[in-house]
């Protein structure tokens, strides 16, 4: 069972940038945005992207690594002082927000199930690696900071990592580009559909 979890975790970790593609295609196909849902969805997207920028501003390009051993130091400051997986939480909020913007709410249960199936094996492997690499330091951090639901008070033993806007923007440029493209396609598709429908009527 341990080997199965490890194999799955490593596999999903390597392909995690590609697994959203079928989800995005479904969103674009069924998208029928409404301004009320768009406003609500954009709020979740802004929160999710803020969390990602905050996280990569501390962790940097190691978050884009294709192998689990890329990070050299344990980051326990910034958002990592409140939740152990701020990037994965940010990803979920972004995806949840896009579902609302596209007004495809039936995809939300699919999103939840997909995230559980993909990220739990990844997190299990990451935690095993960090436990082996950082020992008691990580165990103390793991015992006090939740995986997904942020704590109210920051971790009392923050690491010395500093936040850098340059590091954040360099690392997050690809995600920001993808967000703009997906939103643009959703609204373009809606506009084209409205024009086509008006011509039929």
Coordinates of C-alpha atoms in Angstrom, one line a residue:
X1 CA 0.0 0.0 0.0
X2 CA 2.9 2.4 0.8
X3 CA 4.5 1.7 -2.5
X4 CA 1.2 2.3 -4.3
X5 CA 0.7 5.6 -2.6
X6 CA 4.3 6.6 -3.3
X7 CA 4.0 5.6 -7.0
X8 CA 0.7 7.5 -7.4
X9 CA 2.0 10.5 -5.5
X10 CA 5.1 10.8 -7.7
X11 CA 3.1 10.2 -10.9
X12 CA 0.5 12.9 -10.0
X13 CA 3.2 15.3 -8.9
X14 CA 4.9 15.1 -12.3
X15 CA 1.7 15.6 -14.3
X16 CA -0.1 18.0 -12.0
X17 CA 0.2 20.8 -14.5
X18 CA -1.7 18.8 -17.2
X19 CA -4.5 17.2 -15.2
X20 CA -6.7 20.4 -15.2
X21 CA -6.8 20.4 -19.1
X22 CA -10.0 18.1 -19.4
X23 CA -11.6 20.1 -16.6
X24 CA -10.9 23.4 -18.5
X25 CA -12.3 22.0 -21.8
X26 CA -15.5 21.0 -19.9
X27 CA -15.8 24.5 -18.4
X28 CA -15.4 26.2 -21.8
X29 CA -17.9 23.9 -23.5
X30 CA -20.6 24.3 -20.9
X31 CA -19.9 27.9 -19.8
X32 CA -22.9 30.3 -19.6
X33 CA -21.6 33.1 -17.3
X34 CA -24.0 35.3 -15.4
X35 CA -22.8 38.5 -13.8
X36 CA -23.9 37.5 -10.3
X37 CA -22.0 34.2 -10.4
X38 CA -19.1 35.9 -12.2
X39 CA -18.7 38.4 -9.3
X40 CA -18.8 35.6 -6.7
X41 CA -16.4 33.5 -8.7
X42 CA -13.9 36.3 -9.3
X43 CA -13.8 36.8 -5.5
X44 CA -12.7 33.2 -5.0
X45 CA -10.2 33.5 -7.8
X46 CA -8.6 36.6 -6.4
X47 CA -8.3 35.0 -3.0
X48 CA -6.8 31.8 -4.5
X49 CA -4.3 33.7 -6.7
X50 CA -3.4 36.0 -3.7
X51 CA -2.6 32.9 -1.7
X52 CA -0.5 31.5 -4.5
X53 CA 1.5 34.7 -5.0
X54 CA 2.1 35.0 -1.3
X55 CA 3.3 31.4 -1.2
X56 CA 5.7 31.5 -4.2
X57 CA 7.0 34.8 -3.0
X58 CA 8.6 32.8 -0.1
X59 CA 9.1 29.4 -1.8
X60 CA 10.1 30.6 -5.2
X61 CA 10.7 28.4 -8.3
X62 CA 11.0 25.2 -6.3
X63 CA 7.2 25.1 -6.4
X64 CA 7.5 24.5 -10.2
X65 CA 9.8 21.5 -9.7
X66 CA 9.1 18.2 -11.4
X67 CA 10.8 16.2 -8.6
X68 CA 10.1 16.2 -4.9
X69 CA 13.7 16.8 -3.8
X70 CA 14.0 20.2 -5.3
X71 CA 13.3 22.2 -2.2
X72 CA 16.3 22.6 0.1
X73 CA 14.8 24.3 3.1
X74 CA 11.5 24.0 5.0
X75 CA 9.5 27.2 4.7
X76 CA 7.4 27.9 7.8
X77 CA 6.8 31.6 7.4
X78 CA 4.3 33.6 5.3
X79 CA 1.2 31.5 4.4
X80 CA 3.2 28.4 5.4
X81 CA 2.9 29.6 9.0
X82 CA -0.9 29.1 8.7
X83 CA -1.4 26.2 6.4
X84 CA 1.1 23.5 5.2
X85 CA -0.2 23.5 1.6
X86 CA -1.1 27.1 0.6
X87 CA -0.4 26.5 -3.1
X88 CA -2.8 23.5 -3.3
X89 CA -5.4 25.4 -1.3
X90 CA -4.9 28.4 -3.7
X91 CA -5.3 26.0 -6.7
X92 CA -8.6 24.7 -5.3
X93 CA -10.0 28.3 -4.7
X94 CA -9.0 29.3 -8.2
X95 CA -10.6 26.2 -9.8
X96 CA -13.7 26.7 -7.6
X97 CA -13.9 30.3 -8.6
X98 CA -13.6 29.5 -12.3
X99 CA -16.6 27.0 -12.0
X100 CA -18.6 29.9 -10.6
X101 CA -17.5 32.4 -13.2
X102 CA -18.4 29.9 -16.0
X103 CA -21.7 29.1 -14.1
X104 CA -21.0 25.4 -14.4
X105 CA -21.7 24.5 -10.8
X106 CA -22.3 20.8 -11.5
X107 CA -18.5 20.5 -12.1
X108 CA -17.8 21.5 -8.5
X109 CA -18.3 17.9 -7.1
X110 CA -16.1 16.7 -9.9
X111 CA -13.5 19.2 -8.8
X112 CA -13.6 18.1 -5.2
X113 CA -13.3 14.4 -6.0
X114 CA -10.5 15.1 -8.5
X115 CA -8.5 17.2 -6.0
X116 CA -8.9 14.5 -3.3
X117 CA -7.7 11.7 -5.7
X118 CA -4.8 13.7 -7.0
X119 CA -3.5 15.7 -4.1
X120 CA -3.8 13.3 -1.2
X121 CA -1.2 10.9 -2.7
X122 CA 1.0 13.9 -3.6
X123 CA 0.9 15.3 -0.1
X124 CA 1.5 11.9 1.5
X125 CA 4.7 11.5 -0.5
X126 CA 5.8 15.1 0.1
X127 CA 5.2 14.7 3.9
X128 CA 7.2 11.5 3.9
X129 CA 10.1 13.2 2.0
X130 CA 10.1 16.3 4.3
X131 CA 9.9 14.1 7.4
X132 CA 13.0 12.2 6.2
X133 CA 14.9 15.4 5.1
X134 CA 14.0 17.7 8.0
X135 CA 13.4 15.3 10.8
X136 CA 12.2 16.7 14.1
X137 CA 11.9 20.2 12.6
X138 CA 9.2 19.1 10.2
X139 CA 7.5 16.9 12.7
X140 CA 7.1 19.8 15.1
X141 CA 5.8 22.0 12.2
X142 CA 3.4 19.2 11.0
X143 CA 2.0 18.8 14.4
X144 CA 0.9 22.4 14.7
X145 CA 0.1 23.6 11.2
X146 CA -3.0 22.0 9.4
X147 CA -2.8 20.6 5.9
X148 CA -5.7 22.6 4.3
X149 CA -7.7 24.6 6.9
X150 CA -5.6 27.5 8.0
X151 CA -4.9 28.1 11.7
X152 CA -5.8 31.5 13.1
X153 CA -2.3 32.2 14.6
X154 CA 1.0 31.9 12.7
X155 CA 3.4 29.1 13.5
X156 CA 5.5 30.2 16.5
X157 CA 8.8 29.2 14.9
X158 CA 8.9 30.9 11.5
X159 CA 11.8 30.2 9.1
X160 CA 14.1 33.1 8.0
X161 CA 12.8 33.1 4.4
X162 CA 11.9 36.5 3.0
X163 CA 9.1 37.5 0.6
X164 CA 10.2 38.7 -2.9
X165 CA 7.8 40.2 -5.5
X166 CA 10.3 39.5 -8.2
X167 CA 10.5 35.9 -7.2
X168 CA 6.7 35.7 -6.9
X169 CA 6.0 37.2 -10.4
X170 CA 8.7 35.1 -12.1
X171 CA 7.3 31.9 -10.6
X172 CA 3.6 32.8 -11.1
X173 CA 3.8 34.3 -14.6
X174 CA 2.6 31.1 -16.3
X175 CA -0.4 30.7 -13.9
X176 CA -1.5 34.4 -14.4
X177 CA -1.3 33.9 -18.2
X178 CA -3.4 30.8 -17.9
X179 CA -6.0 32.5 -15.8
X180 CA -6.3 35.4 -18.3
X181 CA -6.6 33.0 -21.2
X182 CA -9.3 30.8 -19.6
X183 CA -11.4 33.8 -18.5
X184 CA -11.0 35.4 -22.0
X185 CA -12.2 32.1 -23.6
X186 CA -15.1 31.8 -21.3
X187 CA -16.4 35.3 -22.0
X188 CA -15.6 35.1 -25.7
X189 CA -17.5 31.9 -26.0
X190 CA -20.5 33.4 -24.2
X191 CA -20.4 36.5 -26.5
X192 CA -20.3 34.4 -29.6
X193 CA -23.1 32.2 -28.3
X194 CA -25.3 35.3 -27.6
X195 CA -24.7 36.7 -31.1
X196 CA -25.6 33.3 -32.7
X197 CA -28.7 33.0 -30.5
X198 CA -29.8 36.6 -31.4
X199 CA -29.5 35.8 -35.1
X200 CA -31.6 32.7 -34.7
X201 CA -34.3 34.6 -32.9

